[in-house]
């Protein structure tokens, strides 16, 4: 059962943009419906609230491996038949595996056909590999893994369309690219049978600065509200509820916690630590860094990650500093 958006936002910690919380936020049906409305042609003319009803079955969040041979698993259904479905891997067994962030099925408006949607959250445009190459791998895996799960033998006409949608945060501007197969005739005019729209890749670049209100930036504005570290909790709630009609609940204090522990604050702390000459090993320098970060409102957990000190040591330094400050 998917937790509601309110509980997910309450649970968000300092790794909001980079870990399971980004996936959990994106995996809310209300958010996914807006993504589908913007990116899948068949849903562009209907309200997101109606699109929610077309999302079928489980939404798999951080559970399905993209590894060859591991995406599917065989099980016995209620009728005693052996069938294949998505494989789910427990978190303690995921080390070293490539895992889809979010995978789910969507029933099309004709009531007959389905498509498969994959949504991936990225903190930025990665430098260690080309993101388009990874997106092609993911969308290809979701096509090839359909054999014996969604079609049998050589019934290739039963292949379902696949969308792999990549949300890349911390970009300099709003970006939107749509990539799929294309046919370039060289000789002759033969019409080859088949579907060029089986593989669909959508690349979305989301800036920290909130895009302006309007149809052009509607999807980017929504995603920026979720992940930007430049908005107050009240601003987030106001936009979600009044512009997108997504019930965020009355949780101003919880939203403040999410903002304070966002990855943007964490990265600023890391940058400050590096700018101070890699404080590790310099006790005096490290103490000043800890005190400075505490004054900026960073929690002990983040200070610990930046400085390498234990939370107990950090608390001791801060308590000692307060005693000296009062005495002076």
mmCIF file of C-alpha atoms in Angstrom:
data_model
loop_
_atom_site.group_PDB
_atom_site.id
_atom_site.type_symbol
_atom_site.label_atom_id
_atom_site.label_comp_id
_atom_site.label_asym_id
_atom_site.label_seq_id
_atom_site.Cartn_x
_atom_site.Cartn_y
_atom_site.Cartn_z
ATOM 1 C CA UNK A 1 0.000 0.000 0.000
ATOM 2 C CA UNK A 2 1.417 3.391 -1.037
ATOM 3 C CA UNK A 3 1.768 5.816 1.858
ATOM 4 C CA UNK A 4 0.090 9.172 1.252
ATOM 5 C CA UNK A 5 2.045 12.188 0.083
ATOM 6 C CA UNK A 6 1.892 13.784 3.508
ATOM 7 C CA UNK A 7 3.594 10.859 5.242
ATOM 8 C CA UNK A 8 6.260 10.676 2.561
ATOM 9 C CA UNK A 9 7.096 14.354 2.949
ATOM 10 C CA UNK A 10 7.211 13.990 6.724
ATOM 11 C CA UNK A 11 9.621 11.068 6.395
ATOM 12 C CA UNK A 12 12.012 12.884 4.029
ATOM 13 C CA UNK A 13 15.508 13.416 5.465
ATOM 14 C CA UNK A 14 18.698 15.072 4.272
ATOM 15 C CA UNK A 15 18.965 12.808 1.215
ATOM 16 C CA UNK A 16 15.604 13.912 -0.243
ATOM 17 C CA UNK A 17 16.902 14.354 -3.772
ATOM 18 C CA UNK A 18 19.094 11.301 -3.910
ATOM 19 C CA UNK A 19 17.550 8.332 -2.148
ATOM 20 C CA UNK A 20 14.322 6.487 -1.585
ATOM 21 C CA UNK A 21 12.407 9.638 -0.686
ATOM 22 C CA UNK A 22 12.734 11.043 -4.205
ATOM 23 C CA UNK A 23 11.352 7.764 -5.548
ATOM 24 C CA UNK A 24 8.559 7.715 -2.981
ATOM 25 C CA UNK A 25 7.520 11.266 -3.818
ATOM 26 C CA UNK A 26 7.453 10.522 -7.539
ATOM 27 C CA UNK A 27 5.569 7.257 -6.983
ATOM 28 C CA UNK A 28 2.427 8.953 -5.598
ATOM 29 C CA UNK A 29 -0.420 8.327 -8.047
ATOM 30 C CA UNK A 30 -1.271 12.028 -8.076
ATOM 31 C CA UNK A 31 2.277 12.903 -9.180
ATOM 32 C CA UNK A 32 2.502 10.036 -11.689
ATOM 33 C CA UNK A 33 -0.833 11.077 -13.213
ATOM 34 C CA UNK A 34 0.540 14.550 -13.955
ATOM 35 C CA UNK A 35 3.654 12.986 -15.514
ATOM 36 C CA UNK A 36 1.506 10.709 -17.697
ATOM 37 C CA UNK A 37 -0.759 13.564 -18.742
ATOM 38 C CA UNK A 38 2.255 15.531 -19.943
ATOM 39 C CA UNK A 39 4.260 12.749 -21.607
ATOM 40 C CA UNK A 40 1.818 10.157 -23.024
ATOM 41 C CA UNK A 41 -0.207 11.442 -25.982
ATOM 42 C CA UNK A 42 -3.348 9.423 -25.184
ATOM 43 C CA UNK A 43 -3.697 11.101 -21.780
ATOM 44 C CA UNK A 44 -3.005 14.716 -22.735
ATOM 45 C CA UNK A 45 -6.653 15.620 -23.134
ATOM 46 C CA UNK A 46 -7.969 14.324 -19.802
ATOM 47 C CA UNK A 47 -7.539 15.563 -16.195
ATOM 48 C CA UNK A 48 -4.761 14.003 -14.069
ATOM 49 C CA UNK A 49 -7.327 12.881 -11.484
ATOM 50 C CA UNK A 50 -8.975 10.717 -14.138
ATOM 51 C CA UNK A 51 -5.591 9.380 -15.296
ATOM 52 C CA UNK A 52 -4.986 7.991 -11.800
ATOM 53 C CA UNK A 53 -7.702 5.426 -12.483
ATOM 54 C CA UNK A 54 -5.756 4.013 -15.429
ATOM 55 C CA UNK A 55 -2.728 3.101 -13.284
ATOM 56 C CA UNK A 56 -3.070 -0.638 -12.708
ATOM 57 C CA UNK A 57 -1.748 -3.081 -10.148
ATOM 58 C CA UNK A 58 1.266 -2.451 -7.953
ATOM 59 C CA UNK A 59 3.653 0.455 -8.368
ATOM 60 C CA UNK A 60 7.069 -1.134 -7.883
ATOM 61 C CA UNK A 61 9.401 1.307 -6.130
ATOM 62 C CA UNK A 62 13.081 0.330 -5.933
ATOM 63 C CA UNK A 63 12.270 -3.374 -6.130
ATOM 64 C CA UNK A 64 12.597 -4.650 -9.720
ATOM 65 C CA UNK A 65 16.104 -5.473 -11.024
ATOM 66 C CA UNK A 66 17.128 -4.277 -14.470
ATOM 67 C CA UNK A 67 19.757 -7.026 -14.577
ATOM 68 C CA UNK A 68 19.435 -9.562 -17.449
ATOM 69 C CA UNK A 69 17.637 -12.650 -16.207
ATOM 70 C CA UNK A 70 16.486 -11.035 -12.953
ATOM 71 C CA UNK A 71 13.674 -8.706 -14.052
ATOM 72 C CA UNK A 72 11.054 -11.493 -14.076
ATOM 73 C CA UNK A 73 10.146 -14.295 -11.726
ATOM 74 C CA UNK A 74 7.816 -17.266 -12.036
ATOM 75 C CA UNK A 75 4.996 -17.912 -9.593
ATOM 76 C CA UNK A 76 1.733 -19.862 -9.293
ATOM 77 C CA UNK A 77 -1.442 -17.771 -9.610
ATOM 78 C CA UNK A 78 -4.799 -18.316 -7.895
ATOM 79 C CA UNK A 79 -5.839 -20.804 -10.605
ATOM 80 C CA UNK A 80 -2.740 -22.922 -10.066
ATOM 81 C CA UNK A 81 -1.142 -21.764 -13.334
ATOM 82 C CA UNK A 82 2.567 -21.021 -13.494
ATOM 83 C CA UNK A 83 3.004 -17.474 -14.774
ATOM 84 C CA UNK A 84 5.758 -14.880 -14.905
ATOM 85 C CA UNK A 85 5.643 -11.442 -13.319
ATOM 86 C CA UNK A 86 8.007 -8.734 -12.178
ATOM 87 C CA UNK A 87 10.652 -9.971 -9.776
ATOM 88 C CA UNK A 88 11.062 -8.027 -6.537
ATOM 89 C CA UNK A 89 14.337 -7.964 -4.640
ATOM 90 C CA UNK A 90 14.586 -7.261 -0.918
ATOM 91 C CA UNK A 91 16.731 -4.251 -0.014
ATOM 92 C CA UNK A 92 19.384 -6.332 1.750
ATOM 93 C CA UNK A 93 19.942 -8.302 -1.472
ATOM 94 C CA UNK A 94 20.155 -5.301 -3.800
ATOM 95 C CA UNK A 95 23.839 -4.500 -3.364
ATOM 96 C CA UNK A 96 25.549 -4.399 -6.743
ATOM 97 C CA UNK A 97 22.296 -4.745 -8.695
ATOM 98 C CA UNK A 98 20.874 -2.203 -11.123
ATOM 99 C CA UNK A 99 17.329 -1.537 -9.882
ATOM 100 C CA UNK A 100 14.513 0.335 -11.616
ATOM 101 C CA UNK A 101 13.397 3.284 -9.466
ATOM 102 C CA UNK A 102 9.707 3.020 -10.383
ATOM 103 C CA UNK A 103 7.906 0.573 -12.703
ATOM 104 C CA UNK A 104 4.169 0.128 -13.249
ATOM 105 C CA UNK A 105 1.494 -0.719 -15.822
ATOM 106 C CA UNK A 106 -1.047 1.715 -17.254
ATOM 107 C CA UNK A 107 -4.289 0.627 -18.926
ATOM 108 C CA UNK A 108 -4.993 2.657 -22.044
ATOM 109 C CA UNK A 109 -8.278 4.454 -22.619
ATOM 110 C CA UNK A 110 -9.482 1.769 -25.055
ATOM 111 C CA UNK A 111 -9.686 -0.586 -22.060
ATOM 112 C CA UNK A 112 -7.714 -3.258 -23.918
ATOM 113 C CA UNK A 113 -4.051 -2.336 -24.336
ATOM 114 C CA UNK A 114 -1.452 -1.527 -21.685
ATOM 115 C CA UNK A 115 1.814 0.355 -21.583
ATOM 116 C CA UNK A 116 4.724 -0.006 -19.156
ATOM 117 C CA UNK A 117 6.064 3.099 -17.426
ATOM 118 C CA UNK A 118 9.483 3.471 -15.812
ATOM 119 C CA UNK A 119 10.345 6.664 -13.906
ATOM 120 C CA UNK A 120 13.894 7.374 -12.756
ATOM 121 C CA UNK A 121 15.094 10.108 -10.384
ATOM 122 C CA UNK A 122 18.588 11.562 -10.844
ATOM 123 C CA UNK A 123 20.235 14.225 -8.712
ATOM 124 C CA UNK A 124 21.721 15.760 -11.898
ATOM 125 C CA UNK A 125 23.036 14.900 -15.336
ATOM 126 C CA UNK A 126 25.608 12.268 -14.239
ATOM 127 C CA UNK A 127 29.256 12.692 -15.212
ATOM 128 C CA UNK A 128 30.329 9.066 -14.757
ATOM 129 C CA UNK A 129 28.235 7.826 -17.702
ATOM 130 C CA UNK A 130 26.033 9.189 -20.496
ATOM 131 C CA UNK A 131 22.462 9.248 -19.216
ATOM 132 C CA UNK A 132 20.959 8.516 -22.643
ATOM 133 C CA UNK A 133 22.929 5.260 -22.822
ATOM 134 C CA UNK A 134 21.505 4.179 -19.477
ATOM 135 C CA UNK A 135 17.989 5.179 -20.523
ATOM 136 C CA UNK A 136 18.316 3.086 -23.692
ATOM 137 C CA UNK A 137 19.444 0.107 -21.604
ATOM 138 C CA UNK A 138 16.476 0.496 -19.245
ATOM 139 C CA UNK A 139 13.854 0.849 -21.959
ATOM 140 C CA UNK A 140 15.364 -2.088 -23.864
ATOM 141 C CA UNK A 141 15.272 -4.280 -20.760
ATOM 142 C CA UNK A 142 11.612 -3.469 -20.201
ATOM 143 C CA UNK A 143 10.846 -4.446 -23.792
ATOM 144 C CA UNK A 144 12.853 -7.701 -23.842
ATOM 145 C CA UNK A 145 11.660 -8.779 -20.368
ATOM 146 C CA UNK A 146 8.075 -8.916 -21.632
ATOM 147 C CA UNK A 147 8.702 -12.326 -23.228
ATOM 148 C CA UNK A 148 6.874 -14.997 -21.201
ATOM 149 C CA UNK A 149 5.521 -12.245 -18.921
ATOM 150 C CA UNK A 150 3.381 -10.225 -21.346
ATOM 151 C CA UNK A 151 3.624 -12.379 -24.473
ATOM 152 C CA UNK A 152 4.629 -15.974 -25.268
ATOM 153 C CA UNK A 153 6.540 -17.734 -28.006
ATOM 154 C CA UNK A 154 6.803 -15.571 -31.145
ATOM 155 C CA UNK A 155 3.765 -13.366 -30.539
ATOM 156 C CA UNK A 156 5.822 -10.180 -30.924
ATOM 157 C CA UNK A 157 2.754 -8.184 -31.918
ATOM 158 C CA UNK A 158 1.712 -8.413 -28.259
ATOM 159 C CA UNK A 159 4.672 -6.291 -27.162
ATOM 160 C CA UNK A 160 3.603 -3.356 -25.015
ATOM 161 C CA UNK A 161 4.876 0.160 -25.471
ATOM 162 C CA UNK A 162 7.437 1.235 -22.875
ATOM 163 C CA UNK A 163 8.185 4.721 -21.550
ATOM 164 C CA UNK A 164 11.347 5.418 -19.567
ATOM 165 C CA UNK A 165 11.037 8.874 -17.994
ATOM 166 C CA UNK A 166 14.126 10.435 -16.387
ATOM 167 C CA UNK A 167 13.799 13.309 -13.922
ATOM 168 C CA UNK A 168 17.186 15.039 -13.590
ATOM 169 C CA UNK A 169 17.323 17.617 -10.808
ATOM 170 C CA UNK A 170 19.665 20.539 -10.155
ATOM 171 C CA UNK A 171 19.834 21.537 -13.817
ATOM 172 C CA UNK A 172 20.449 25.104 -15.010
ATOM 173 C CA UNK A 173 17.187 25.341 -16.970
ATOM 174 C CA UNK A 174 13.989 23.492 -17.824
ATOM 175 C CA UNK A 175 14.755 20.716 -20.320
ATOM 176 C CA UNK A 176 12.455 18.260 -22.105
ATOM 177 C CA UNK A 177 13.573 15.767 -24.751
ATOM 178 C CA UNK A 178 11.447 13.006 -26.279
ATOM 179 C CA UNK A 179 13.377 10.197 -27.992
ATOM 180 C CA UNK A 180 12.028 7.218 -29.913
ATOM 181 C CA UNK A 181 12.704 5.116 -33.029
ATOM 182 C CA UNK A 182 12.582 6.758 -36.462
ATOM 183 C CA UNK A 183 12.413 5.332 -39.997
ATOM 184 C CA UNK A 184 14.735 6.767 -42.682
ATOM 185 C CA UNK A 185 13.984 5.219 -46.115
ATOM 186 C CA UNK A 186 17.080 4.946 -48.307
ATOM 187 C CA UNK A 187 15.818 2.899 -51.298
ATOM 188 C CA UNK A 188 12.286 1.905 -52.306
ATOM 189 C CA UNK A 189 8.985 2.682 -50.644
ATOM 190 C CA UNK A 190 8.115 -0.594 -48.890
ATOM 191 C CA UNK A 191 5.984 -0.184 -45.768
ATOM 192 C CA UNK A 192 7.466 -2.415 -43.078
ATOM 193 C CA UNK A 193 4.917 -3.547 -40.530
ATOM 194 C CA UNK A 194 5.552 -2.775 -36.896
ATOM 195 C CA UNK A 195 5.464 -0.028 -34.281
ATOM 196 C CA UNK A 196 8.119 2.660 -34.118
ATOM 197 C CA UNK A 197 6.657 3.884 -30.830
ATOM 198 C CA UNK A 198 7.489 0.763 -28.783
ATOM 199 C CA UNK A 199 10.515 2.468 -27.189
ATOM 200 C CA UNK A 200 9.991 5.921 -25.687
ATOM 201 C CA UNK A 201 12.529 7.893 -23.662
ATOM 202 C CA UNK A 202 11.662 11.175 -21.954
ATOM 203 C CA UNK A 203 14.459 13.263 -20.424
ATOM 204 C CA UNK A 204 13.358 16.035 -18.059
ATOM 205 C CA UNK A 205 15.762 18.591 -16.608
ATOM 206 C CA UNK A 206 14.456 20.282 -13.450
ATOM 207 C CA UNK A 207 16.073 23.490 -12.125
ATOM 208 C CA UNK A 208 16.197 24.509 -8.477
ATOM 209 C CA UNK A 209 14.701 27.872 -9.364
ATOM 210 C CA UNK A 210 10.927 27.528 -9.598
ATOM 211 C CA UNK A 211 9.731 27.780 -13.231
ATOM 212 C CA UNK A 212 7.041 30.314 -14.000
ATOM 213 C CA UNK A 213 3.383 29.343 -13.861
ATOM 214 C CA UNK A 214 1.847 28.326 -17.192
ATOM 215 C CA UNK A 215 1.127 25.376 -19.445
ATOM 216 C CA UNK A 216 4.628 25.366 -20.954
ATOM 217 C CA UNK A 217 6.304 24.721 -17.600
ATOM 218 C CA UNK A 218 3.448 22.948 -15.823
ATOM 219 C CA UNK A 219 5.226 19.601 -15.322
ATOM 220 C CA UNK A 220 8.608 21.141 -14.553
ATOM 221 C CA UNK A 221 7.043 23.477 -12.009
ATOM 222 C CA UNK A 222 5.392 20.543 -10.216
ATOM 223 C CA UNK A 223 8.628 18.540 -10.060
ATOM 224 C CA UNK A 224 10.574 21.607 -8.966
ATOM 225 C CA UNK A 225 8.113 22.098 -6.107
ATOM 226 C CA UNK A 226 8.909 18.568 -4.914
ATOM 227 C CA UNK A 227 12.694 18.758 -5.108
ATOM 228 C CA UNK A 228 13.916 22.357 -5.152
ATOM 229 C CA UNK A 229 15.680 23.477 -1.971
ATOM 230 C CA UNK A 230 14.702 27.120 -2.558
ATOM 231 C CA UNK A 231 11.048 26.916 -1.463
ATOM 232 C CA UNK A 232 9.531 27.230 1.987
ATOM 233 C CA UNK A 233 7.141 24.545 3.232
ATOM 234 C CA UNK A 234 4.174 26.907 2.908
ATOM 235 C CA UNK A 235 5.099 27.742 -0.675
ATOM 236 C CA UNK A 236 5.280 24.037 -1.561
ATOM 237 C CA UNK A 237 1.937 23.265 0.042
ATOM 238 C CA UNK A 238 0.252 26.260 -1.573
ATOM 239 C CA UNK A 239 1.384 25.308 -5.078
ATOM 240 C CA UNK A 240 0.601 21.596 -4.706
ATOM 241 C CA UNK A 241 -2.907 22.229 -3.425
ATOM 242 C CA UNK A 242 -3.971 25.319 -5.369
ATOM 243 C CA UNK A 243 -2.276 24.794 -8.725
ATOM 244 C CA UNK A 244 -2.221 20.987 -9.013
ATOM 245 C CA UNK A 245 -5.077 20.018 -6.667
ATOM 246 C CA UNK A 246 -2.838 17.535 -4.869
ATOM 247 C CA UNK A 247 -3.806 17.288 -1.195
ATOM 248 C CA UNK A 248 -0.578 17.830 0.707
ATOM 249 C CA UNK A 249 -2.341 18.104 4.060
ATOM 250 C CA UNK A 250 -1.701 20.559 6.865
ATOM 251 C CA UNK A 251 1.908 19.824 7.706
ATOM 252 C CA UNK A 252 3.835 23.085 7.754
ATOM 253 C CA UNK A 253 6.217 21.918 10.493
ATOM 254 C CA UNK A 254 6.958 18.660 8.687
ATOM 255 C CA UNK A 255 7.679 20.559 5.468
ATOM 256 C CA UNK A 256 10.137 22.738 7.381
ATOM 257 C CA UNK A 257 11.951 19.596 8.465
ATOM 258 C CA UNK A 258 12.108 18.395 4.875
ATOM 259 C CA UNK A 259 13.522 21.718 3.707
ATOM 260 C CA UNK A 260 16.111 21.883 6.484
ATOM 261 C CA UNK A 261 17.331 18.390 5.779
ATOM 262 C CA UNK A 262 17.326 18.659 1.994
ATOM 263 C CA UNK A 263 20.262 17.551 -0.057
ATOM 264 C CA UNK A 264 20.948 21.143 -1.057
ATOM 265 C CA UNK A 265 21.816 22.028 2.553
ATOM 266 C CA UNK A 266 23.929 18.899 2.821
ATOM 267 C CA UNK A 267 25.886 19.780 -0.315
ATOM 268 C CA UNK A 268 26.472 23.340 0.919
ATOM 269 C CA UNK A 269 27.866 21.849 4.106
ATOM 270 C CA UNK A 270 30.180 19.589 2.129
ATOM 271 C CA UNK A 271 31.346 22.535 0.010
ATOM 272 C CA UNK A 272 32.077 24.561 3.126
ATOM 273 C CA UNK A 273 34.026 21.678 4.588
ATOM 274 C CA UNK A 274 36.164 21.407 1.462
ATOM 275 C CA UNK A 275 36.678 25.161 1.305
ATOM 276 C CA UNK A 276 38.057 25.148 4.817
ATOM 277 C CA UNK A 277 40.931 22.978 3.770
ATOM 278 C CA UNK A 278 39.624 19.499 4.436
ATOM 279 C CA UNK A 279 39.145 19.976 8.145
ATOM 280 C CA UNK A 280 39.785 16.284 8.917
ATOM 281 C CA UNK A 281 42.837 15.962 11.133
ATOM 282 C CA UNK A 282 42.805 19.630 12.188
ATOM 283 C CA UNK A 283 41.008 19.640 15.515
ATOM 284 C CA UNK A 284 40.682 23.413 15.869
ATOM 285 C CA UNK A 285 39.549 23.894 12.267
ATOM 286 C CA UNK A 286 37.078 21.056 12.586
ATOM 287 C CA UNK A 287 35.560 22.479 15.758
ATOM 288 C CA UNK A 288 35.048 25.843 14.067
ATOM 289 C CA UNK A 289 33.410 24.087 11.134
ATOM 290 C CA UNK A 290 31.073 22.137 13.439
ATOM 291 C CA UNK A 291 30.065 25.298 15.300
ATOM 292 C CA UNK A 292 29.514 27.180 12.042
ATOM 293 C CA UNK A 293 27.365 24.434 10.550
ATOM 294 C CA UNK A 294 25.330 24.218 13.760
ATOM 295 C CA UNK A 295 24.652 27.971 13.591
ATOM 296 C CA UNK A 296 23.352 27.484 10.040
ATOM 297 C CA UNK A 297 20.807 25.030 11.387
ATOM 298 C CA UNK A 298 22.284 21.813 10.011
ATOM 299 C CA UNK A 299 21.398 18.735 12.077
ATOM 300 C CA UNK A 300 24.057 16.643 13.798
ATOM 301 C CA UNK A 301 23.628 13.780 11.300
ATOM 302 C CA UNK A 302 24.701 15.956 8.371
ATOM 303 C CA UNK A 303 27.544 17.586 10.357
ATOM 304 C CA UNK A 304 28.749 14.081 11.176
ATOM 305 C CA UNK A 305 28.814 13.073 7.499
ATOM 306 C CA UNK A 306 30.723 16.203 6.498
ATOM 307 C CA UNK A 307 33.313 16.219 9.299
ATOM 308 C CA UNK A 308 33.644 12.502 10.021
ATOM 309 C CA UNK A 309 33.054 13.068 13.722
ATOM 310 C CA UNK A 310 30.592 11.019 15.758
ATOM 311 C CA UNK A 311 27.314 12.603 16.807
ATOM 312 C CA UNK A 312 28.380 12.243 20.460
ATOM 313 C CA UNK A 313 31.622 14.145 19.761
ATOM 314 C CA UNK A 314 29.727 16.859 17.869
ATOM 315 C CA UNK A 315 27.293 17.327 20.748
ATOM 316 C CA UNK A 316 30.197 17.532 23.201
ATOM 317 C CA UNK A 317 31.918 20.235 21.102
ATOM 318 C CA UNK A 318 28.712 22.236 20.818
ATOM 319 C CA UNK A 319 27.917 21.961 24.530
ATOM 320 C CA UNK A 320 31.454 23.036 25.423
ATOM 321 C CA UNK A 321 31.213 25.982 23.024
ATOM 322 C CA UNK A 322 27.959 27.124 24.639
ATOM 323 C CA UNK A 323 29.514 26.948 28.110
ATOM 324 C CA UNK A 324 32.470 29.079 26.971
ATOM 325 C CA UNK A 325 30.157 31.549 25.232
ATOM 326 C CA UNK A 326 28.068 31.997 28.390
ATOM 327 C CA UNK A 327 31.191 32.374 30.534
ATOM 328 C CA UNK A 328 32.637 35.041 28.312
#
